[in-house]
Amino acid sequence: MDEELRSLTERLRGEAATAAGPAALDRLLATEDPDALAAVLTEPGQPLWARELAAFRLGLAGDRRAFESLVLLLNHRDPPRCAAAAHALTRLGDPRTARAAAALATNELRVAYALHPVRLLVALRAPEAVPALITTLRRRLRPHDPYRRVALACVDGLGELGDARAAPVLTDALARPALAEAAVHALARIPGQRQAPDPPRIPGQR
């Protein structure tokens, strides 16, 4: 069993702890019929845990009927659902994935849930990744922005992607103490960049 599927199954067993839930979960795990899994995504009244499991299994199998459900889960308020959806989307191989992840990463109304879309864009290394991460990071450089984890994911991701277009926004990130060290490392990974300056010292810091 895929390690991510094992972890997801353990999590969903708690949600499926109703009279018929455990047996239904075991059926979804055991079936080799993709049509049966796809039906769970469209049948009314199916619980969220069942839709998630069906979409995840279809995603691992490369069945594009899972795409819309996985994208919805990628932007869920529950981080474990987002992480599982991102894993399945990387395996799905649907050409729409990068565009959808970029739209989620740059949606300011949902920025609190942008962490996993950002990470997925980096994993995909798609053409949409660098522009989306630059846009998202630029917004996170506003004073008192609370989404530090999203900003750090953008900085780290831009360093991993190593695209020179990211140099200006990473340079600006040096002025943010919470991002400065990561920005130094990210800039060092971009070919052709001069050695980045040390991050600014916080007053009172040794």
XYZ file of C-alpha atoms in Angstrom:
206
model
C 0.000 0.000 0.000
C 1.220 3.515 -0.825
C 2.541 5.090 2.388
C 0.406 8.185 1.842
C -2.647 5.980 1.325
C -1.859 4.164 4.577
C -1.640 7.461 6.455
C -4.850 8.740 4.875
C -6.679 5.511 5.734
C -5.687 5.748 9.395
C -6.958 9.316 9.531
C -10.244 8.532 7.785
C -11.050 5.557 10.004
C -11.711 7.993 12.814
C -14.113 9.953 10.622
C -15.835 6.791 9.404
C -16.531 5.478 12.907
C -20.297 5.215 12.427
C -22.507 2.142 12.231
C -21.773 1.400 8.574
C -18.667 3.537 8.151
C -15.834 1.037 8.745
C -17.332 -1.531 6.380
C -17.885 1.120 3.693
C -14.315 2.329 4.080
C -12.974 -1.202 3.720
C -15.035 -1.663 0.549
C -13.549 1.494 -0.952
C -10.076 0.286 -0.067
C -10.625 -3.180 -1.493
C -12.375 -2.380 -4.762
C -10.366 -2.476 -7.971
C -13.252 -0.991 -9.973
C -12.487 2.639 -10.891
C -16.123 3.190 -11.890
C -17.214 2.313 -8.356
C -14.761 4.853 -6.964
C -15.819 7.510 -9.472
C -19.477 6.945 -8.561
C -18.706 7.962 -4.973
C -17.664 11.388 -6.252
C -21.031 12.041 -7.902
C -23.559 10.192 -5.744
C -25.514 12.526 -3.428
C -25.182 12.003 0.304
C -21.682 10.560 0.296
C -19.663 11.669 3.346
C -16.545 13.754 2.866
C -14.242 10.976 4.028
C -15.605 8.640 1.332
C -15.207 11.249 -1.403
C -11.665 11.947 -0.250
C -10.676 8.285 -0.250
C -12.239 7.653 -3.655
C -10.593 10.729 -5.185
C -7.237 9.847 -3.661
C -7.291 6.301 -5.013
C -8.354 7.476 -8.460
C -5.615 10.096 -8.403
C -2.955 7.507 -7.602
C -4.265 5.435 -10.505
C -4.056 8.375 -12.917
C -7.822 8.528 -13.425
C -8.690 12.123 -14.315
C -12.228 11.819 -13.013
C -10.638 12.635 -9.642
C -9.335 16.025 -10.744
C -12.131 18.347 -9.614
C -12.558 16.639 -6.240
C -8.820 16.723 -5.563
C -8.585 20.413 -6.426
C -11.396 21.182 -3.991
C -9.587 19.187 -1.299
C -6.314 20.960 -2.090
C -7.895 24.185 -0.826
C -9.625 22.684 2.203
C -9.358 24.238 5.657
C -7.995 20.944 7.044
C -4.231 20.736 6.256
C -4.051 16.910 6.160
C -6.700 16.873 3.421
C -4.725 19.463 1.465
C -1.516 17.460 1.789
C -3.179 14.227 0.677
C -4.798 15.955 -2.300
C -1.469 17.478 -3.343
C 0.167 14.046 -3.239
C -2.575 12.526 -5.381
C -2.485 15.415 -7.856
C 1.241 14.938 -8.422
C 0.499 11.333 -9.357
C -2.592 12.116 -11.410
C -0.709 13.768 -14.264
C -3.589 15.990 -15.359
C -2.363 18.970 -17.442
C -4.896 21.227 -15.703
C -3.280 20.755 -12.298
C -0.639 23.485 -12.454
C -3.105 26.113 -13.631
C -5.535 25.194 -10.849
C -2.799 25.223 -8.207
C -1.590 28.620 -9.424
C -5.120 30.015 -9.194
C -5.437 28.768 -5.616
C -1.992 30.003 -4.589
C -2.701 33.521 -5.846
C -6.273 33.822 -4.542
C -6.003 36.367 -1.726
C -9.424 35.390 -0.407
C -8.048 31.887 0.308
C -4.445 32.718 1.143
C -4.771 31.053 4.547
C -4.975 27.746 2.647
C -2.329 28.484 -0.007
C 0.535 26.513 1.567
C -0.121 23.215 -0.190
C -0.949 24.750 -3.597
C 2.411 26.552 -3.389
C 4.246 23.354 -2.529
C 2.439 21.493 -5.298
C 3.503 24.093 -7.862
C 7.132 23.600 -6.840
C 6.800 19.835 -7.103
C 5.255 20.092 -10.574
C 7.922 22.541 -11.834
C 5.362 23.759 -14.357
C 5.594 27.059 -16.301
C 2.905 28.532 -14.028
C 4.969 27.942 -10.878
C 7.464 30.815 -10.853
C 5.001 33.626 -11.776
C 2.478 32.373 -9.211
C 5.048 32.101 -6.417
C 6.444 35.553 -7.206
C 2.944 37.052 -7.064
C 2.094 35.316 -3.802
C 5.389 36.206 -2.141
C 5.191 39.843 -3.250
C 1.857 40.155 -1.449
C 3.301 38.526 1.676
C 5.912 41.282 1.948
C 3.277 43.785 2.999
C 3.662 45.087 6.568
C 2.172 42.848 9.256
C 1.190 40.078 6.853
C 0.242 37.055 9.009
C 0.911 34.288 6.488
C 4.546 33.573 7.287
C 4.415 29.877 6.404
C 3.043 30.659 2.954
C 5.762 33.266 2.444
C 8.498 30.851 3.516
C 7.132 28.176 1.200
C 7.325 30.672 -1.670
C 10.888 31.664 -0.797
C 12.052 28.068 -0.487
C 10.188 27.073 -3.637
C 11.650 29.879 -5.714
C 15.099 28.877 -4.546
C 14.454 25.279 -5.523
C 13.175 26.311 -8.949
C 16.250 28.501 -9.455
C 14.661 30.920 -11.903
C 16.339 34.332 -12.288
C 12.933 36.040 -12.494
C 12.599 35.461 -8.757
C 15.735 37.410 -7.814
C 14.039 40.830 -7.325
C 11.323 39.600 -4.971
C 13.786 37.416 -3.056
C 16.045 40.429 -2.669
C 13.110 42.385 -1.263
C 12.413 39.501 1.128
C 15.837 40.061 2.694
C 14.346 43.068 4.483
C 11.894 40.843 6.363
C 13.602 39.257 9.400
C 11.305 36.228 9.301
C 12.233 35.542 5.674
C 15.760 36.898 5.396
C 17.748 33.732 6.098
C 15.634 31.644 3.731
C 15.913 34.359 1.080
C 19.713 34.334 1.325
C 19.755 30.590 0.681
C 17.207 30.890 -2.123
C 19.187 33.584 -3.905
C 22.331 31.480 -3.638
C 20.582 28.743 -5.639
C 19.789 31.002 -8.592
C 22.498 30.731 -11.263
C 24.315 33.953 -12.031
C 23.356 35.720 -8.813
C 26.002 37.474 -6.803
C 26.541 36.352 -3.251
C 23.523 37.567 -1.327
C 24.204 39.799 1.670
C 23.812 38.430 5.165
C 20.282 38.906 6.498
C 19.772 42.052 8.552
C 20.582 41.620 12.224
C 17.661 41.977 14.604
C 18.397 44.548 17.340
C 19.672 42.825 20.478
C 20.509 39.638 18.604
C 24.040 38.291 19.060
